[in-house]
Amino acid sequence: ISLRQQGRFGLALRAAAQDVALDDSVSPTVDRASASRMAWAQTLLELGRAREAAAAFEAIAAVPVAYPGRPPLVLPAVAARRRAWCLTLAATAWAAAGDTTRLAALADSVAANGRLSGFGRDQKLAPYVHGLLYAARRDYAAAESAFRAALYSPTDGYTRVNLALARVLRAERRPADAVP
C-alpha cells in the first residue's frame, strides 16, 4: 500500500507478486482471496492493466470464504460482502478498460450480494456500477443520480464514487458542484 501511495507501482506490483508467491509456498490451501491478491489486482488497475485487474477481481470474488486451518465456514454475510466488494472493483476495472459489456450483469450481482452483506457500504455499491455504465454512455444526468445514490458517506465508503460523481459534474459543466 505504501509503495502504491508513493506512485511506485512497478515496485508495488513486484512486492504483491512476491507476497502471493509466499502465500502459495506456505500452504496448498492458501486463501485465494488473500490481501496479497487484492493488492496485486489493485496495483494492476493502477498500472493501467485494467483487463487483467478485472479478471483478477472476478476470480477473487468467486473464492469461497474460508479461514486458514479451519474447515470452510459459510457465513452468508461475509461471503456476500467479499463478492459485492470484489465485483465492484472488477466493474471499476472493466470501466477503466472501456469495456462496459459486463457492467449491467455485474451491477445485478453486486446488488444481490450487497443486500446480503451486513456492511452498509456494500448495500449502496450497485448504483455506482450502474453509474459507470451511464457515464460511459454519456448519460450524465442518470450517472449523477446513480452516483449520488451510491454515496455511503462523504468520507467513508468507496471514495471512487465521489471521484466518479465529480467527473460527471465536470462533464455537465458544473465544476463548482464537483468541488465538495
CSV table of C-alpha atoms in Angstrom, one decimal:
chain,number,residue,atom,x,y,z
A,1,ILE,CA,0.0,0.0,0.0
A,2,SER,CA,2.8,2.4,0.9
A,3,LEU,CA,4.5,1.8,-2.5
A,4,ARG,CA,1.2,2.4,-4.3
A,5,GLN,CA,0.6,5.6,-2.4
A,6,GLN,CA,4.0,6.8,-3.4
A,7,GLY,CA,3.2,6.1,-7.1
A,8,ARG,CA,5.8,3.4,-7.2
A,9,PHE,CA,3.5,1.0,-9.0
A,10,GLY,CA,6.2,-1.3,-10.5
A,11,LEU,CA,7.7,-1.9,-7.1
A,12,ALA,CA,4.2,-2.3,-5.6
A,13,LEU,CA,3.3,-5.0,-8.2
A,14,ARG,CA,6.5,-6.9,-7.6
A,15,ALA,CA,6.0,-6.8,-3.8
A,16,ALA,CA,2.4,-8.0,-4.1
A,17,ALA,CA,3.5,-10.8,-6.5
A,18,GLN,CA,6.2,-11.9,-4.0
A,19,ASP,CA,3.6,-11.9,-1.3
A,20,VAL,CA,1.3,-14.1,-3.4
A,21,ALA,CA,4.1,-16.5,-4.2
A,22,LEU,CA,5.0,-16.6,-0.5
A,23,ASP,CA,1.3,-17.4,0.4
A,24,ASP,CA,1.3,-20.1,-2.2
A,25,SER,CA,4.5,-21.7,-1.0
A,26,VAL,CA,3.4,-21.8,2.6
A,27,SER,CA,0.3,-23.9,2.1
A,28,PRO,CA,-1.5,-25.6,-0.8
A,29,THR,CA,-4.8,-24.5,0.9
A,30,VAL,CA,-3.9,-20.8,0.9
A,31,ASP,CA,-6.7,-18.3,0.7
A,32,ARG,CA,-7.1,-17.5,-3.0
A,33,ALA,CA,-8.7,-14.3,-1.9
A,34,SER,CA,-5.9,-13.0,0.3
A,35,ALA,CA,-5.0,-9.4,0.9
A,36,SER,CA,-1.9,-10.1,-1.2
A,37,ARG,CA,-4.0,-11.0,-4.2
A,38,MET,CA,-6.2,-8.0,-3.6
A,39,ALA,CA,-3.1,-5.7,-3.5
A,40,TRP,CA,-1.8,-7.3,-6.7
A,41,ALA,CA,-5.1,-6.8,-8.6
A,42,GLN,CA,-5.4,-3.2,-7.3
A,43,THR,CA,-1.9,-2.4,-8.5
A,44,LEU,CA,-2.6,-3.9,-11.9
A,45,LEU,CA,-5.5,-1.4,-12.1
A,46,GLU,CA,-3.4,1.5,-11.1
A,47,LEU,CA,-0.8,0.5,-13.7
A,48,GLY,CA,-3.4,0.7,-16.4
A,49,ARG,CA,-3.7,-3.0,-16.8
A,50,ALA,CA,-7.4,-2.8,-16.3
A,51,ARG,CA,-8.5,-6.0,-18.0
A,52,GLU,CA,-6.0,-8.1,-16.0
A,53,ALA,CA,-7.2,-6.4,-12.8
A,54,ALA,CA,-10.9,-7.0,-13.7
A,55,ALA,CA,-10.2,-10.7,-14.3
A,56,ALA,CA,-8.3,-10.9,-11.0
A,57,PHE,CA,-11.0,-9.2,-9.0
A,58,GLU,CA,-13.6,-11.5,-10.5
A,59,ALA,CA,-11.5,-14.6,-9.6
A,60,ILE,CA,-11.2,-13.4,-6.1
A,61,ALA,CA,-14.9,-12.8,-5.9
A,62,ALA,CA,-15.5,-16.4,-6.8
A,63,VAL,CA,-13.4,-17.9,-4.0
A,64,PRO,CA,-15.4,-19.5,-1.2
A,65,VAL,CA,-15.0,-17.9,2.2
A,66,ALA,CA,-12.7,-20.0,4.4
A,67,TYR,CA,-10.3,-19.3,7.2
A,68,PRO,CA,-6.8,-20.8,7.2
A,69,GLY,CA,-6.6,-24.0,9.3
A,70,ARG,CA,-10.3,-24.4,9.6
A,71,PRO,CA,-12.9,-26.2,7.6
A,72,PRO,CA,-14.8,-23.9,5.1
A,73,LEU,CA,-17.2,-21.8,7.1
A,74,VAL,CA,-20.2,-20.5,5.2
A,75,LEU,CA,-21.2,-17.1,6.6
A,76,PRO,CA,-23.6,-15.7,4.1
A,77,ALA,CA,-23.0,-12.1,5.1
A,78,VAL,CA,-19.2,-12.4,4.9
A,79,ALA,CA,-19.3,-14.2,1.6
A,80,ALA,CA,-21.7,-11.6,0.2
A,81,ARG,CA,-19.5,-8.8,1.4
A,82,ARG,CA,-16.5,-10.2,-0.4
A,83,ARG,CA,-18.4,-10.8,-3.6
A,84,ALA,CA,-20.1,-7.4,-3.6
A,85,TRP,CA,-16.8,-5.6,-3.0
A,86,CYS,CA,-14.7,-7.6,-5.4
A,87,LEU,CA,-17.3,-7.4,-8.2
A,88,THR,CA,-17.5,-3.7,-7.7
A,89,LEU,CA,-13.7,-3.5,-8.1
A,90,ALA,CA,-14.0,-5.6,-11.2
A,91,ALA,CA,-16.6,-3.2,-12.6
A,92,THR,CA,-14.3,-0.3,-11.9
A,93,ALA,CA,-11.6,-2.1,-13.8
A,94,TRP,CA,-13.8,-3.0,-16.7
A,95,ALA,CA,-15.0,0.6,-17.0
A,96,ALA,CA,-11.4,1.8,-16.9
A,97,ALA,CA,-10.6,-0.6,-19.7
A,98,GLY,CA,-13.5,0.9,-21.7
A,99,ASP,CA,-15.3,-2.4,-21.7
A,100,THR,CA,-18.8,-1.8,-20.4
A,101,THR,CA,-20.4,-5.0,-21.7
A,102,ARG,CA,-20.1,-6.7,-18.2
A,103,LEU,CA,-21.3,-3.8,-16.2
A,104,ALA,CA,-25.1,-4.5,-16.2
A,105,ALA,CA,-24.6,-8.1,-15.2
A,106,LEU,CA,-22.1,-7.1,-12.5
A,107,ALA,CA,-24.5,-4.5,-11.2
A,108,ASP,CA,-27.1,-7.1,-10.7
A,109,SER,CA,-24.7,-9.4,-8.9
A,110,VAL,CA,-23.4,-6.6,-6.8
A,111,ALA,CA,-27.0,-5.6,-5.8
A,112,ALA,CA,-27.9,-9.2,-4.9
A,113,ASN,CA,-24.8,-9.7,-2.8
A,114,GLY,CA,-25.0,-6.2,-1.3
A,115,ARG,CA,-28.4,-6.9,0.1
A,116,LEU,CA,-27.0,-9.9,1.9
A,117,SER,CA,-24.0,-8.1,3.3
A,118,GLY,CA,-24.0,-6.7,6.8
A,119,PHE,CA,-21.8,-3.8,5.7
A,120,GLY,CA,-23.8,-0.7,4.8
A,121,ARG,CA,-21.4,0.4,2.1
A,122,ASP,CA,-22.0,-2.8,0.2
A,123,GLN,CA,-25.7,-2.2,0.0
A,124,LYS,CA,-25.0,1.0,-2.0
A,125,LEU,CA,-22.5,-0.3,-4.5
A,126,ALA,CA,-24.8,-1.4,-7.3
A,127,PRO,CA,-25.8,2.2,-8.2
A,128,TYR,CA,-22.1,3.0,-8.6
A,129,VAL,CA,-21.8,0.2,-11.2
A,130,HIS,CA,-24.9,1.5,-13.0
A,131,GLY,CA,-23.4,5.0,-12.8
A,132,LEU,CA,-20.3,3.7,-14.6
A,133,LEU,CA,-22.4,2.4,-17.4
A,134,TYR,CA,-24.4,5.6,-17.7
A,135,ALA,CA,-21.2,7.7,-17.7
A,136,ALA,CA,-19.7,5.6,-20.4
A,137,ARG,CA,-22.9,6.2,-22.5
A,138,ARG,CA,-22.6,9.9,-21.7
A,139,ASP,CA,-25.9,9.9,-20.0
A,140,TYR,CA,-24.6,12.3,-17.3
A,141,ALA,CA,-27.9,13.0,-15.6
A,142,ALA,CA,-28.5,9.3,-15.0
A,143,ALA,CA,-24.9,8.8,-14.0
A,144,GLU,CA,-25.1,11.7,-11.5
A,145,SER,CA,-28.3,10.2,-10.0
A,146,ALA,CA,-26.7,6.8,-9.7
A,147,PHE,CA,-23.5,8.0,-8.1
A,148,ARG,CA,-25.4,10.1,-5.6
A,149,ALA,CA,-27.5,7.0,-4.7
A,150,ALA,CA,-24.2,5.1,-4.2
A,151,LEU,CA,-22.7,7.6,-1.7
A,152,TYR,CA,-22.4,6.0,1.7
A,153,SER,CA,-20.7,8.8,3.4
A,154,PRO,CA,-18.7,11.9,2.4
A,155,THR,CA,-15.5,10.4,3.9
A,156,ASP,CA,-16.2,6.7,4.3
A,157,GLY,CA,-17.2,4.1,1.8
A,158,TYR,CA,-15.9,3.6,-1.7
A,159,THR,CA,-14.3,7.0,-2.4
A,160,ARG,CA,-14.2,6.3,-6.1
A,161,VAL,CA,-17.9,7.1,-6.1
A,162,ASN,CA,-17.0,10.6,-5.0
A,163,LEU,CA,-14.4,10.9,-7.8
A,164,ALA,CA,-16.8,9.5,-10.4
A,165,LEU,CA,-19.5,11.9,-9.3
A,166,ALA,CA,-17.1,14.8,-9.5
A,167,ARG,CA,-16.1,13.8,-13.1
A,168,VAL,CA,-19.7,13.6,-14.1
A,169,LEU,CA,-20.4,17.1,-12.7
A,170,ARG,CA,-17.4,18.4,-14.6
A,171,ALA,CA,-18.7,16.8,-17.8
A,172,GLU,CA,-22.1,18.6,-17.1
A,173,ARG,CA,-20.1,21.8,-16.9
A,174,ARG,CA,-20.8,22.2,-13.1
A,175,PRO,CA,-17.2,22.3,-11.7
A,176,ALA,CA,-18.3,24.2,-8.6
A,177,ASP,CA,-20.7,21.4,-7.7
A,178,ALA,CA,-17.9,18.9,-8.1
A,179,VAL,CA,-15.6,20.5,-5.5
A,180,PRO,CA,-17.3,19.1,-2.4
